[in-house]
Short mmCIF file of C-alpha atoms in Angstrom, two decimals:
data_model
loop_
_atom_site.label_atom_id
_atom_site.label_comp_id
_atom_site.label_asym_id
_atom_site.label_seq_id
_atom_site.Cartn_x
_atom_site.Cartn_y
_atom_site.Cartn_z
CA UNK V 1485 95.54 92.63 34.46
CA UNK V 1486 96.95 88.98 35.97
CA UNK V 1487 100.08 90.38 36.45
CA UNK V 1488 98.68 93.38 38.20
CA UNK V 1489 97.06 90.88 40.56
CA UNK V 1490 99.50 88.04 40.95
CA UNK V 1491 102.12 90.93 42.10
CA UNK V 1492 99.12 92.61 44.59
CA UNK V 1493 97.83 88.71 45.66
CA UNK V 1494 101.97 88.09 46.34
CA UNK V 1495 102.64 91.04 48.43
CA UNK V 1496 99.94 90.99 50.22
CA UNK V 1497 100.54 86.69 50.96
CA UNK V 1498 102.91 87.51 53.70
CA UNK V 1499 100.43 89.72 55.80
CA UNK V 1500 97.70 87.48 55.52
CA UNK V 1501 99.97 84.63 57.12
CA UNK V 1502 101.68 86.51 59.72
CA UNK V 1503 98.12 87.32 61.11
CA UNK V 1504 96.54 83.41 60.67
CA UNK V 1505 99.93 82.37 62.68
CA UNK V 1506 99.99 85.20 65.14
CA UNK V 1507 97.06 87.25 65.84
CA UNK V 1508 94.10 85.43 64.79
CA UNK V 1509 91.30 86.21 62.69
CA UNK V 1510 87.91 88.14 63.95
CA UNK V 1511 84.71 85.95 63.11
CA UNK V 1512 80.89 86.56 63.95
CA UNK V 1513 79.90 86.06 67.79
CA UNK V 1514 77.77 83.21 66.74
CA UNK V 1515 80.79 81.50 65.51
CA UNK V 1516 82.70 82.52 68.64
CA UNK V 1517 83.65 86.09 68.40
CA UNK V 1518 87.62 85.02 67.25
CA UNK V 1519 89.36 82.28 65.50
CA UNK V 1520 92.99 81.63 67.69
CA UNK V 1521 96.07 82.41 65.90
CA UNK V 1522 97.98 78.80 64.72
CA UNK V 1523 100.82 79.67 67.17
CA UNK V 1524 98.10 80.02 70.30
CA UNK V 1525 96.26 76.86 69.14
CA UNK V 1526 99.67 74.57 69.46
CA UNK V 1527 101.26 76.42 72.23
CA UNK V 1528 102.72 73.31 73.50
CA UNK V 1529 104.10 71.79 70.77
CA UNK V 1530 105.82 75.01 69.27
CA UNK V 1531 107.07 75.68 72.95
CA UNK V 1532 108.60 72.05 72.78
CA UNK V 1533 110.18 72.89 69.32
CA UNK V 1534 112.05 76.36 70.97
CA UNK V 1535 113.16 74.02 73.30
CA UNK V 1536 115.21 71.82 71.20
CA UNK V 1537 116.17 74.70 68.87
CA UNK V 1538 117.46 76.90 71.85
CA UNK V 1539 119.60 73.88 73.45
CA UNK V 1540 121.29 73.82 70.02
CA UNK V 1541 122.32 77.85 70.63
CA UNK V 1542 122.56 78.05 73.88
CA UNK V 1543 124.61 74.63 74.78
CA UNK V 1544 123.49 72.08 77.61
CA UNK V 1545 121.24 72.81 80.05
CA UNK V 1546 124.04 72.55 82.97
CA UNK V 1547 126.16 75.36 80.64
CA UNK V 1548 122.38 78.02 81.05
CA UNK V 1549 122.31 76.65 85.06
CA UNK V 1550 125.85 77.86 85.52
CA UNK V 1551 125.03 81.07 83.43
CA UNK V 1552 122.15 81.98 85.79
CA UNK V 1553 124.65 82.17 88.46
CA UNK V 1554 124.42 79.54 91.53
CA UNK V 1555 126.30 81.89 93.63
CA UNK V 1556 123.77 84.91 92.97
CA UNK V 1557 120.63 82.19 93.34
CA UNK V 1558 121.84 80.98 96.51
CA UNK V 1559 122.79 84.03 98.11
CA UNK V 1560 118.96 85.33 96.72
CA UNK V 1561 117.34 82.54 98.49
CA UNK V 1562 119.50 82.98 101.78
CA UNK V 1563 118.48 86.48 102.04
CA UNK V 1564 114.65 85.82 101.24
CA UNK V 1565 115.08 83.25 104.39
CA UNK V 1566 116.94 86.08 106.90
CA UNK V 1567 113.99 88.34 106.22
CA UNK V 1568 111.51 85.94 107.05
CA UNK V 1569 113.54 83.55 109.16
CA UNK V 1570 111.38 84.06 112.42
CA UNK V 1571 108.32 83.37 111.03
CA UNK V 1572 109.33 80.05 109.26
CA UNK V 1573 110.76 78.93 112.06
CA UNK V 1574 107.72 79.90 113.88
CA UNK V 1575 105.28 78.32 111.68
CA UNK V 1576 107.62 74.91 111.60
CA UNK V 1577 107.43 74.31 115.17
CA UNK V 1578 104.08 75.48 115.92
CA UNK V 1579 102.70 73.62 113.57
CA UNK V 1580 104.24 70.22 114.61
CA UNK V 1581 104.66 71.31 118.83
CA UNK V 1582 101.41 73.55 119.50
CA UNK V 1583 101.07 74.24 122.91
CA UNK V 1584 104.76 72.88 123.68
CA UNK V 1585 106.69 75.68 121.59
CA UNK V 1586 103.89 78.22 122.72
CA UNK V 1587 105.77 77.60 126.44
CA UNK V 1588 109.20 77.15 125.87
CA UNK V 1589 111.22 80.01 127.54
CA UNK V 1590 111.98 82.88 125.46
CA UNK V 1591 115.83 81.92 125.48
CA UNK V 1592 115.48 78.50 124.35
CA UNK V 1593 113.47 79.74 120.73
CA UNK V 1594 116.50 82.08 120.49
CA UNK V 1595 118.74 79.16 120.64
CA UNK V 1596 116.79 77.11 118.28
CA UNK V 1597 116.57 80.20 115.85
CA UNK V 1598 120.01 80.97 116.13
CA UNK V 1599 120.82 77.39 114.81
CA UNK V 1600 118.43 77.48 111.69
CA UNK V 1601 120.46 81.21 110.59
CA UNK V 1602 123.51 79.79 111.01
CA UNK V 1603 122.60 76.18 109.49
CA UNK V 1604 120.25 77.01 106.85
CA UNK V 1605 122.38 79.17 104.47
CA UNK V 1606 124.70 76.31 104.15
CA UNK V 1607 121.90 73.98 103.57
CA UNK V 1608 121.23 76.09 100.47
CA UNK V 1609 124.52 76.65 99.28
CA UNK V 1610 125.22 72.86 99.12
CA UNK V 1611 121.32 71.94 97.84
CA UNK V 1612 122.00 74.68 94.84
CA UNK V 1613 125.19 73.13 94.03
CA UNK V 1614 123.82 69.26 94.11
CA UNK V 1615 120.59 70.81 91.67
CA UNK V 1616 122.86 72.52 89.45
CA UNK V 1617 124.98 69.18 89.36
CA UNK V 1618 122.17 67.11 88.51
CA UNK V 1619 120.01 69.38 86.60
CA UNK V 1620 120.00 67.47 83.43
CA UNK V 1621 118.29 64.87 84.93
CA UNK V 1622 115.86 67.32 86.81
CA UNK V 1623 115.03 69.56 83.71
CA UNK V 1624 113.08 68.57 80.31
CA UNK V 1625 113.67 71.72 78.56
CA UNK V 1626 111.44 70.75 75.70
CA UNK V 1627 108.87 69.04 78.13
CA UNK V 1628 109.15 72.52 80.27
CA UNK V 1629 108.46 75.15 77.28
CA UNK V 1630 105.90 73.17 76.68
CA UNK V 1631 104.27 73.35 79.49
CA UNK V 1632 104.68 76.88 80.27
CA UNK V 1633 103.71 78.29 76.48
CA UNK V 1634 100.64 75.92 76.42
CA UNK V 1635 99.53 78.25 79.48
CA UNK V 1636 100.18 81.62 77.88
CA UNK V 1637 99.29 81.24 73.98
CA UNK V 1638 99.33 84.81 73.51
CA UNK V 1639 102.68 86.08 75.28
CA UNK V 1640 104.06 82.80 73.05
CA UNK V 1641 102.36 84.20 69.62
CA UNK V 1642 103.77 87.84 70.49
CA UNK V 1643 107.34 85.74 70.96
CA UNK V 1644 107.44 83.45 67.95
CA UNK V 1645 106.21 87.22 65.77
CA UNK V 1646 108.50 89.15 67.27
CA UNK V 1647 111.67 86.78 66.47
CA UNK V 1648 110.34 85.55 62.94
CA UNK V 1649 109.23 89.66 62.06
CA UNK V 1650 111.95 90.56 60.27
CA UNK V 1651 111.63 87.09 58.07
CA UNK V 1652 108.02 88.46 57.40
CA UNK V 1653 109.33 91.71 56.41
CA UNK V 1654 111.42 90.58 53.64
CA UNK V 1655 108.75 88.42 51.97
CA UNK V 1656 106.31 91.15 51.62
CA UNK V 1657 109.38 92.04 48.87
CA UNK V 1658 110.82 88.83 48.37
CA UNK V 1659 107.62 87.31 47.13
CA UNK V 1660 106.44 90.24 44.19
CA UNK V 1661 109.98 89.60 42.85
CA UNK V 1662 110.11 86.20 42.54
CA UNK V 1663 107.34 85.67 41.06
CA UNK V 1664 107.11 88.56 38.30
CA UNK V 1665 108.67 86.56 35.85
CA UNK V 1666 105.72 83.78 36.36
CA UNK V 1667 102.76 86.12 36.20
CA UNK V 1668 104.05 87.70 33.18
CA UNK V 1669 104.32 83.65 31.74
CA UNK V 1670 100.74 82.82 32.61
CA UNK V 1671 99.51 86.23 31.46
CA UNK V 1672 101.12 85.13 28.09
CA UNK V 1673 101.89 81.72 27.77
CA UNK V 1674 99.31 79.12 29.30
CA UNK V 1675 96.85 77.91 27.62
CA UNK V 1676 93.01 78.89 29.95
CA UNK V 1677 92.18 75.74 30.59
CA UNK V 1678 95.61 74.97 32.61
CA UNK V 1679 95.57 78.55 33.99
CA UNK V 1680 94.47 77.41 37.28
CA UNK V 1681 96.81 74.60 37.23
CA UNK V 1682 100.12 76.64 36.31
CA UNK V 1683 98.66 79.29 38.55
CA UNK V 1684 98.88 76.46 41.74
CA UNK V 1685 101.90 75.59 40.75
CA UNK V 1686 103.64 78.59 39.90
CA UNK V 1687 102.60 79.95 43.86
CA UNK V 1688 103.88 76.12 45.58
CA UNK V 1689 107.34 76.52 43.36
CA UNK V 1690 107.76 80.45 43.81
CA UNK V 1691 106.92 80.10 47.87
CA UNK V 1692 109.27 76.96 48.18
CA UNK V 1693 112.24 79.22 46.09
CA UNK V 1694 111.44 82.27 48.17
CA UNK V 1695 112.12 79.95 51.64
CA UNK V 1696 114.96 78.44 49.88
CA UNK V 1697 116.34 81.84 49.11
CA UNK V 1698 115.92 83.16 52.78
CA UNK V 1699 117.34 79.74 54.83
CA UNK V 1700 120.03 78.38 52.79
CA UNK V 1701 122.70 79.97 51.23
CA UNK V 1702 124.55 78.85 48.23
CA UNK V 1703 127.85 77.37 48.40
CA UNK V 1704 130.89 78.49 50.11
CA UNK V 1705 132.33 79.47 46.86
CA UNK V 1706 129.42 81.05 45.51
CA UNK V 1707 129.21 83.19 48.59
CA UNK V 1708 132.41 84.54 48.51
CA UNK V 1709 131.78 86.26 45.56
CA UNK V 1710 128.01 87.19 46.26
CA UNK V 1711 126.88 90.80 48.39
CA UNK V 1712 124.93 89.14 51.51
CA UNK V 1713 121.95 90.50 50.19
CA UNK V 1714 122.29 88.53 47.44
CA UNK V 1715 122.98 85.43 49.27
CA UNK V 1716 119.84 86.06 51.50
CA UNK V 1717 118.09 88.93 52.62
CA UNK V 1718 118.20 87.68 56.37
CA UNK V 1719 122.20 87.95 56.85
CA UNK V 1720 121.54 91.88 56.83
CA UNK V 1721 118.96 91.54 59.83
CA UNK V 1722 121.21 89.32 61.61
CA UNK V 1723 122.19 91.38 64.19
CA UNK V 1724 118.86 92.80 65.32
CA UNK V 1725 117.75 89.04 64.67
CA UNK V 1726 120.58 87.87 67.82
CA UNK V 1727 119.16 90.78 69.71
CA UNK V 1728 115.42 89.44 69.72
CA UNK V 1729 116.91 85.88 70.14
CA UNK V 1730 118.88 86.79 72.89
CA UNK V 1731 116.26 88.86 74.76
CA UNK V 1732 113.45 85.80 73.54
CA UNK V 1733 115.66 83.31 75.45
CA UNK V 1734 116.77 85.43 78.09
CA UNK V 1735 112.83 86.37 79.29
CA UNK V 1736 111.34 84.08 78.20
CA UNK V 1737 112.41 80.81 77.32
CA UNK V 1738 114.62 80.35 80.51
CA UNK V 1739 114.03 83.11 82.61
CA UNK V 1740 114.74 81.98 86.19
CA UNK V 1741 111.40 81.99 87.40
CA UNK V 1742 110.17 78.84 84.28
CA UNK V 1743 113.45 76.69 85.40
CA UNK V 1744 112.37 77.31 89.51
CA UNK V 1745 108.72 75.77 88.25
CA UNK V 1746 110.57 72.94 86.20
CA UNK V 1747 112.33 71.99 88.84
CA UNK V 1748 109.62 72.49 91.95
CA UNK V 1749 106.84 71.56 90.14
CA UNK V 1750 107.68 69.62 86.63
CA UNK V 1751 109.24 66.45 85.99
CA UNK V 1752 112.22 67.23 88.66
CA UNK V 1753 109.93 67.96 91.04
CA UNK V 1754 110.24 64.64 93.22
CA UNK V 1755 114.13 64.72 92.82
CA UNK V 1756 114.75 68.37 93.79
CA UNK V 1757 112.63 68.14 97.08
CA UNK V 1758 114.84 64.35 97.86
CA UNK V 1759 117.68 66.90 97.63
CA UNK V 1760 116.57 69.83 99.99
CA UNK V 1761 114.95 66.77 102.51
CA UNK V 1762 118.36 65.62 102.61
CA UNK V 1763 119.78 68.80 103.88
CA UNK V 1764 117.15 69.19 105.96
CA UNK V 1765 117.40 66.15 107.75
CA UNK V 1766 121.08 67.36 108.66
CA UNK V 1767 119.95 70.06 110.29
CA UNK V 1768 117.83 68.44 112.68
CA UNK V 1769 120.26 64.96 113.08
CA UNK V 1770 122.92 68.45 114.02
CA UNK V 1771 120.33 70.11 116.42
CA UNK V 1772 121.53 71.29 119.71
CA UNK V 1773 120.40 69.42 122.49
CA UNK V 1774 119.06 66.29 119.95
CA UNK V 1775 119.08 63.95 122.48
CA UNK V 1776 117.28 65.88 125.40
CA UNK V 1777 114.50 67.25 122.68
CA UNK V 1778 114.20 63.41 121.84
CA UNK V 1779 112.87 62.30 125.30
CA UNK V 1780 109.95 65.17 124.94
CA UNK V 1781 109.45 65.67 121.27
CA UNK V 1782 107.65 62.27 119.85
CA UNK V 1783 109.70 61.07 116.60
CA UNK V 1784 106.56 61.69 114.57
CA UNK V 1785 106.02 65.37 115.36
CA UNK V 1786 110.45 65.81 114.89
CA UNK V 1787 109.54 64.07 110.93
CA UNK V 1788 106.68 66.52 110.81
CA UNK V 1789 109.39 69.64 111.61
CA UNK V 1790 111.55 68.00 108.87
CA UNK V 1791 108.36 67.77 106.55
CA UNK V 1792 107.60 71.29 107.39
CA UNK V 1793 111.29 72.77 106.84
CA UNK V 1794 111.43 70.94 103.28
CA UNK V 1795 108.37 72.48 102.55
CA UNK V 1796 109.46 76.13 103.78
CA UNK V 1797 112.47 75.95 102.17
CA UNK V 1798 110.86 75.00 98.67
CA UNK V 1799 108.01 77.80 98.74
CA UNK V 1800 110.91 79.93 99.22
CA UNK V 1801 112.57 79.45 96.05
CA UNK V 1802 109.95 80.75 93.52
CA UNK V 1803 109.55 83.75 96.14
CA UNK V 1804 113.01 84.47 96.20
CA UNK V 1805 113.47 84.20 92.05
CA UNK V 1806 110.71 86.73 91.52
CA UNK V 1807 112.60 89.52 93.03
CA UNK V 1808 112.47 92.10 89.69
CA UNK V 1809 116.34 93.66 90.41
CA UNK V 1810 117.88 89.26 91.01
CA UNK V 1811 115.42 88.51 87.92
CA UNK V 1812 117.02 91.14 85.66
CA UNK V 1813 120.79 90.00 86.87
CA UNK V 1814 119.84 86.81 85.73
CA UNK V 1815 118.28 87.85 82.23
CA UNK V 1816 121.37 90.24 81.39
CA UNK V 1817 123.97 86.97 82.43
CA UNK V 1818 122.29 85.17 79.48
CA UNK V 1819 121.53 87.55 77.26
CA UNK V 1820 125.30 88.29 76.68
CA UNK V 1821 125.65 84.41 76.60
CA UNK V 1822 123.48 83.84 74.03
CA UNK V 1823 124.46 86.73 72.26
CA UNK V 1824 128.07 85.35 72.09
CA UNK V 1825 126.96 81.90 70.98
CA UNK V 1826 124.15 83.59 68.22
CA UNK V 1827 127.22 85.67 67.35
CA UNK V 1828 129.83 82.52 66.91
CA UNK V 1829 127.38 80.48 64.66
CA UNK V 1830 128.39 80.53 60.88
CA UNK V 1831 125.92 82.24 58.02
CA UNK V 1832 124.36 78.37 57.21
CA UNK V 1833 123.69 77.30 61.06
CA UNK V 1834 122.50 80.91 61.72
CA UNK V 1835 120.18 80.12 58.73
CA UNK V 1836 119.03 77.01 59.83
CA UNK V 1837 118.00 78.46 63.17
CA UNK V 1838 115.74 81.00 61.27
CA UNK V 1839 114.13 77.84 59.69
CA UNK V 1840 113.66 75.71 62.81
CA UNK V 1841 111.60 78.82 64.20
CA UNK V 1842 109.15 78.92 61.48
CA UNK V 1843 109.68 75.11 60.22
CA UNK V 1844 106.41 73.87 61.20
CA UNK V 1845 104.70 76.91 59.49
CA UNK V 1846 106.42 76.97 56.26
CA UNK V 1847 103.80 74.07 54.81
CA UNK V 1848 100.85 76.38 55.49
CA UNK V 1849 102.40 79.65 53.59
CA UNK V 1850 103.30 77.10 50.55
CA UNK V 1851 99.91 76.05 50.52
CA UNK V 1852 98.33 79.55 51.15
CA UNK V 1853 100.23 80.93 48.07
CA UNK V 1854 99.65 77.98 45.99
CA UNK V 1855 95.92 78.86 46.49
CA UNK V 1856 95.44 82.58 45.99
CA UNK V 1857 97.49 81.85 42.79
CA UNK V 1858 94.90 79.01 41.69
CA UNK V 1859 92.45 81.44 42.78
CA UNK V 1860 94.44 84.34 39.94
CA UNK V 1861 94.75 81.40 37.68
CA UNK V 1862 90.71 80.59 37.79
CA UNK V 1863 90.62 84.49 36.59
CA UNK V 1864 93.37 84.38 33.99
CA UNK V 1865 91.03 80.87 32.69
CA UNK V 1866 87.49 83.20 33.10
CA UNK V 1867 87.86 87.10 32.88
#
């Protein structure tokens, strides 16, 4: 009868946690209608911990910039500008000059147009080279993930699942089997009054054996004599495991559009627009006719045009990334680099990658199991 209902209580462990950590639990409306999956509830601080553990896979951030392709962004943004590049201009100088552009001749916009195409594409070339240069300093990966799963708890719950699935899949088996031998020891062996006890313990020490089993292997020299099922049943999964790593990081973790918000509206937000208000101000210091449009354009309205440009030029970029066909260039370029470095890591760091993603929910399926096995030790103690 106990062992009957440790085995059903220890396949059935796994299922129960994979929902509390990723889809939540219904409750009655008067206690809200839904209890928040553990991965929703700290969005921020699990997206901070993907953040660390990717930049150990993927390399430094500068390595992912050059991925993404500065080439491809810049030519992106350049063509995002030509389609729109009479209305910008438009809107710059009409906002600063009013009635004054509204009655320049027809020729002289042309002129000033004709400058901006020709000047502005290498203003972007050269401000996408100086932000991939310095994009260390301009992007907290850990501080960015953060920020942008803390806004989208469920798209981060459906991430964390999907990567950590096949990890769940194996304990639903893993679990029954180690701890048969236990059950069949309390059934026997320990004395009622410490059933509930052994029962505890017997759930904390199978649970902790179970994780050690999955997330680290035994010694070189063990291994080499060892099937890889043996040595862990995650080395089998491993290449479907790199595939939802690969696509996780690639669409998610830094997908171009997250590092365009890092660095237009995060913590490199002030240095990135220094850098495009640098180029910018070379444009207009390089204007045509500088001198003549100083005598009737008053320095603050020529500032205001500079203001206005910067400002143009950095709305641009998110519209520019969120073009679906660039987006998907992007995602493939690093998906096959992640792939490669998932692919060159050896069995124990692949391992330890596994663990990072769950490490911080590891205590809570200890302590669920040691429990519901306190729980079948209070029935082995009164049946």
């Amino acid at each position: 009868m106990i062992l009957l209902l440790g085995l059903m209580v220890a396949a059935i462990i796994p299922v129960i946690a994979q929902v509390v950590l990723f889809g939540g639990l219904p409750l009655p409306r008067p206690l809200g209608g839904a209890m928040p999956s553990l991965v929703s509830a700290h969005g921020g601080a699990i997206g901070e911990r993907i953040g660390r553990l990717s930049l150990e896979v993927t390399g430094p951030v500068h390595d992912i910039a050059l991925v993404l392709g500065p080439a491809d962004i810049a030519r992106q943004v350049t063509e995002a500008f030509h389609r729109d590049r009479e209305a910008i201009v438009d809107r710059i100088a009409r906002g600063q000059l009013g009635l004054l552009w509204a009655t320049l001749p027809g020729a002289v916009k042309a002129q000033i147009e004709g400058y901006f195409a020709r000047a502005v594409p290498m203003v972007i070339d050269r401000a996408i080279a100086e932000i991939i240069e310095a994009i260390e300093d301009l992007v907290d990966v850990p501080g960015m993930l953060s920020r942008y799963f803390a806004r989208r708890h469920d798209h981060l719950a459906n991430m964390v699942e999907t990567v950590a699935a096949p990890a769940f899949r194996v304990l639903r088996y893993a679990f029954p089997a180690v701890l048969a031998l236990p059950l069949v020891i309390l059934e026997l062996a320990a004395p009622a009054s410490l059933a509930p006890v052994v029962g505890a313990a017997t759930g904390f020490i199978a649970s902790l054996g179970a994780m050690t089993w999955m997330f680290e292997p035994p010694p070189a020299r063990w291994r080499e004599r060892m099937p890889s099922w043996m040595i862990t049943p995650l080395l089998p999964e491993r290449p479907m495991i790199t595939g939802l790593y690969a696509d996780t990081v690639a669409n998610d973790v830094f997908k171009i559009e997250a590092v365009i918000d890092e660095l237009i509206a995060g913590s490199g937000a002030r240095a990135t627009r220094a850098i495009i208000e640098r180029r910018v101000a070379a444009i207009f210091a390089r204007m045509p006719g500088r001198p003549m449009l100083s005598l009737i354009i008053p320095p603050s309205a020529m500032e205001g045009m500079q203001a206005a440009a910067t400002a143009e030029l950095l709305a641009l970029l998110p519209r520019a990334m969120a073009e679906p066909v660039f987006a998907q260039r992007c995602a493939a370029r690093l998906y096959a680099h992640v792939t490669a470095r998932f692919d060159a890591l050896d069995e124990a760091r692949f391992l330890g990658v596994q663990r990072g993603i769950l490490r911080g929910e590891l205590p809570l399926l200890h302590a669920l199991t040691a429990g519901a096995f306190l729980l079948v030790g209070l029935v082995a103690a009164f049946p």
